[in-house]
PDB file of C-alpha atoms in Angstrom:
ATOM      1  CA  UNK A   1     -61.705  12.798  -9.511  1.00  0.00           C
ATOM      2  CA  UNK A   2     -59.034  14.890 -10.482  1.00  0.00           C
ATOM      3  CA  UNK A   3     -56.004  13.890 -12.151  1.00  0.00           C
ATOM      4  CA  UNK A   4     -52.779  14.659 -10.286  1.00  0.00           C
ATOM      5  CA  UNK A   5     -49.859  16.754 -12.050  1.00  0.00           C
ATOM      6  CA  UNK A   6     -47.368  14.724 -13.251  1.00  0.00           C
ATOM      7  CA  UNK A   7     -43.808  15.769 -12.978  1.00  0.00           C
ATOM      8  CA  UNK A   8     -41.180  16.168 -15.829  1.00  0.00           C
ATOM      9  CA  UNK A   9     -37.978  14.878 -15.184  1.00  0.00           C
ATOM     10  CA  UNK A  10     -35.474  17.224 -16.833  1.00  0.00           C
ATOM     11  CA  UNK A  11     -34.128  16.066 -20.194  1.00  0.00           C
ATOM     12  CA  UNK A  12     -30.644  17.790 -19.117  1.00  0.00           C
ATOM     13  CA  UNK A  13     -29.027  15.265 -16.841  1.00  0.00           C
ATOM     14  CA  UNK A  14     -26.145  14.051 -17.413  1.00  0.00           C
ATOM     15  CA  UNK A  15     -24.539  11.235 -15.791  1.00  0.00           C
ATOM     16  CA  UNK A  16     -20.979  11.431 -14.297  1.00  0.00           C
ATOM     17  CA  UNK A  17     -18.177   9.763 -16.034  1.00  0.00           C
ATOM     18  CA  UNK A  18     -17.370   6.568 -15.048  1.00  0.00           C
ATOM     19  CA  UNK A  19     -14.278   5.333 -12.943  1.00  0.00           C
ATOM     20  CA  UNK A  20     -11.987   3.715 -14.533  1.00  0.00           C
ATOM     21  CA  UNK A  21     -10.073   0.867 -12.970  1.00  0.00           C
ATOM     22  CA  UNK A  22      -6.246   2.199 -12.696  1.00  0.00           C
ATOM     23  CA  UNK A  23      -3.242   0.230 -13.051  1.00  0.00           C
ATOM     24  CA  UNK A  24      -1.365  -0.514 -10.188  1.00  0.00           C
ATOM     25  CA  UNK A  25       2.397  -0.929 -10.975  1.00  0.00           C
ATOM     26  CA  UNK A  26       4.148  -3.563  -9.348  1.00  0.00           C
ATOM     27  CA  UNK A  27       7.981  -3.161  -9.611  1.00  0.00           C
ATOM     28  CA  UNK A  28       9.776  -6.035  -9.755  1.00  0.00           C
ATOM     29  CA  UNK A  29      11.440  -6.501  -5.682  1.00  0.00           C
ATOM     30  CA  UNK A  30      12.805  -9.592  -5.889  1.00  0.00           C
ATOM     31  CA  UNK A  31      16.023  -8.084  -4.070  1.00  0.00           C
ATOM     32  CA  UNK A  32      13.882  -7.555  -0.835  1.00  0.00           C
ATOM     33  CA  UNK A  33      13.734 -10.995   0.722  1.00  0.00           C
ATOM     34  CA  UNK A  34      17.470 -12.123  -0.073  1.00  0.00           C
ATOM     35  CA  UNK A  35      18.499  -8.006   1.349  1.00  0.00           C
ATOM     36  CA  UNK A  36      16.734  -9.043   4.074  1.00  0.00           C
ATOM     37  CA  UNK A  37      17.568 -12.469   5.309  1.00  0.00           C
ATOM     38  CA  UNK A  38      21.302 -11.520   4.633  1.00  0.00           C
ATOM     39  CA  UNK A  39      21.162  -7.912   7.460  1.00  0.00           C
ATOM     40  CA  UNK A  40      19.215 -10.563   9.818  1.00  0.00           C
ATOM     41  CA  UNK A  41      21.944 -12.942   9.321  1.00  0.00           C
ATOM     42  CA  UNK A  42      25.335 -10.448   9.300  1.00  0.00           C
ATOM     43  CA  UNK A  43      23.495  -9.071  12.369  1.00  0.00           C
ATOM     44  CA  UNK A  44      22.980 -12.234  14.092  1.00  0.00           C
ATOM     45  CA  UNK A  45      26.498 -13.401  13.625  1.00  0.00           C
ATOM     46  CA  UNK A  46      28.179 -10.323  14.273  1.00  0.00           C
ATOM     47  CA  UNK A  47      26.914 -10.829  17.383  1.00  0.00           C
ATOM     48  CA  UNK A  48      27.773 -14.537  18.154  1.00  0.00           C
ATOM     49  CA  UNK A  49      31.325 -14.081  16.906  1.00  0.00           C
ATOM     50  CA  UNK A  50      31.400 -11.223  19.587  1.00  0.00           C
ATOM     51  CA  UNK A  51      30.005 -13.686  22.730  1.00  0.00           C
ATOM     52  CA  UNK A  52      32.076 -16.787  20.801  1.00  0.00           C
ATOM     53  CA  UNK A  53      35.751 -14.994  21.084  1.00  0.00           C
ATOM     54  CA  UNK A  54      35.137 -12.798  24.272  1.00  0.00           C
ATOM     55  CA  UNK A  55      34.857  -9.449  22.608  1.00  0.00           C
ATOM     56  CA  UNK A  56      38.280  -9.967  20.190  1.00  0.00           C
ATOM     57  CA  UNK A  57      36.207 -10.200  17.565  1.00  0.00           C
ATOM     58  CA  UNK A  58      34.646  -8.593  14.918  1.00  0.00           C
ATOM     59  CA  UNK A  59      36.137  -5.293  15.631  1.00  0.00           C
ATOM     60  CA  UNK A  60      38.153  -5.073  19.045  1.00  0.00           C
ATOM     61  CA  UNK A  61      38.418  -1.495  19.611  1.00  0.00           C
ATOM     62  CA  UNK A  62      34.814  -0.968  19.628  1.00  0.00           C
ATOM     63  CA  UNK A  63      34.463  -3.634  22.357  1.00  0.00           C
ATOM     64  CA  UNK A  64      30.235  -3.664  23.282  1.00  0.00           C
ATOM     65  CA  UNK A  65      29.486  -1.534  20.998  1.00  0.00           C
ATOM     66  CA  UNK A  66      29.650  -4.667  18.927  1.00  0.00           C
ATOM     67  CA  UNK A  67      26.588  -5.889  20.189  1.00  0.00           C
ATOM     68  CA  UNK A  68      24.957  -2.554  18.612  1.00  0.00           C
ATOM     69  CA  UNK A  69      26.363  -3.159  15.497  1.00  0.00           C
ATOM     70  CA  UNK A  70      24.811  -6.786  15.234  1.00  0.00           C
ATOM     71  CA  UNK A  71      21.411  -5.294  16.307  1.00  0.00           C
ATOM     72  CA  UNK A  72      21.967  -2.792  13.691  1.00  0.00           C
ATOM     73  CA  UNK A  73      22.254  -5.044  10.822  1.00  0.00           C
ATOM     74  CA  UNK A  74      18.881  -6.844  12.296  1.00  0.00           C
ATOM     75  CA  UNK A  75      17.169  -3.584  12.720  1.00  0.00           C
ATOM     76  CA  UNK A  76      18.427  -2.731   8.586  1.00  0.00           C
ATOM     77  CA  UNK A  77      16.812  -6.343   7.867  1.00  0.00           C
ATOM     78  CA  UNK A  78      13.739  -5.068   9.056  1.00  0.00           C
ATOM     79  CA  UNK A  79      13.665  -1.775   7.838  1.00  0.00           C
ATOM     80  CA  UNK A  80      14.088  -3.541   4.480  1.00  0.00           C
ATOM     81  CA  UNK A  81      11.485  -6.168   5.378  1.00  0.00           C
ATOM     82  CA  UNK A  82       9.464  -2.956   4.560  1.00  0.00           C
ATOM     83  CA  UNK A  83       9.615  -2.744   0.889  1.00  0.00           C
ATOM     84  CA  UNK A  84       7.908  -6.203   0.638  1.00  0.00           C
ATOM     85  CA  UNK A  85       5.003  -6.888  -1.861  1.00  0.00           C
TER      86      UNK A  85
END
């Protein structure tokens, strides 16, 4: 019986570089969770000073537009709840 032809592998190949492992960089954000707690808080008592003293309070003139204000702090507390790691 006949042998069968054997195939050469080429002696050319090279293989493709290996990956190396890159550095994530943490920075330090230590100022997040204090930033945030302190908006939710402003925000939240901005808004019970305005129900507490019947709209006199914080800022008169803008009268319910108060109530905005408050949720704007909370809505800046979360917005910075973003930059968490």
């Amino acid at each position: 019986m006949p042998k069968s032809r054997i195939r050469k592998k080429a002696d050319d190949y090279t293989p493709p570089p290996s990956k190396k492992a890159t550095n994530i960089k943490l920075t330090n954000r230590s100022w997040v969770a204090p930033v945030m707690l302190a908006m939710f808080l402003i925000g939240l008592a901005w808004i019970v000073v305005f129900y507490v003293t019947d709209g006199k309070l914080p800022i008169d003139p803008l009268g319910n537009w108060n109530i905005v204000v408050g949720f704007g702090f909370i809505a800046a507390g979360f917005g910075v709840s973003t930059q968490w790691k």
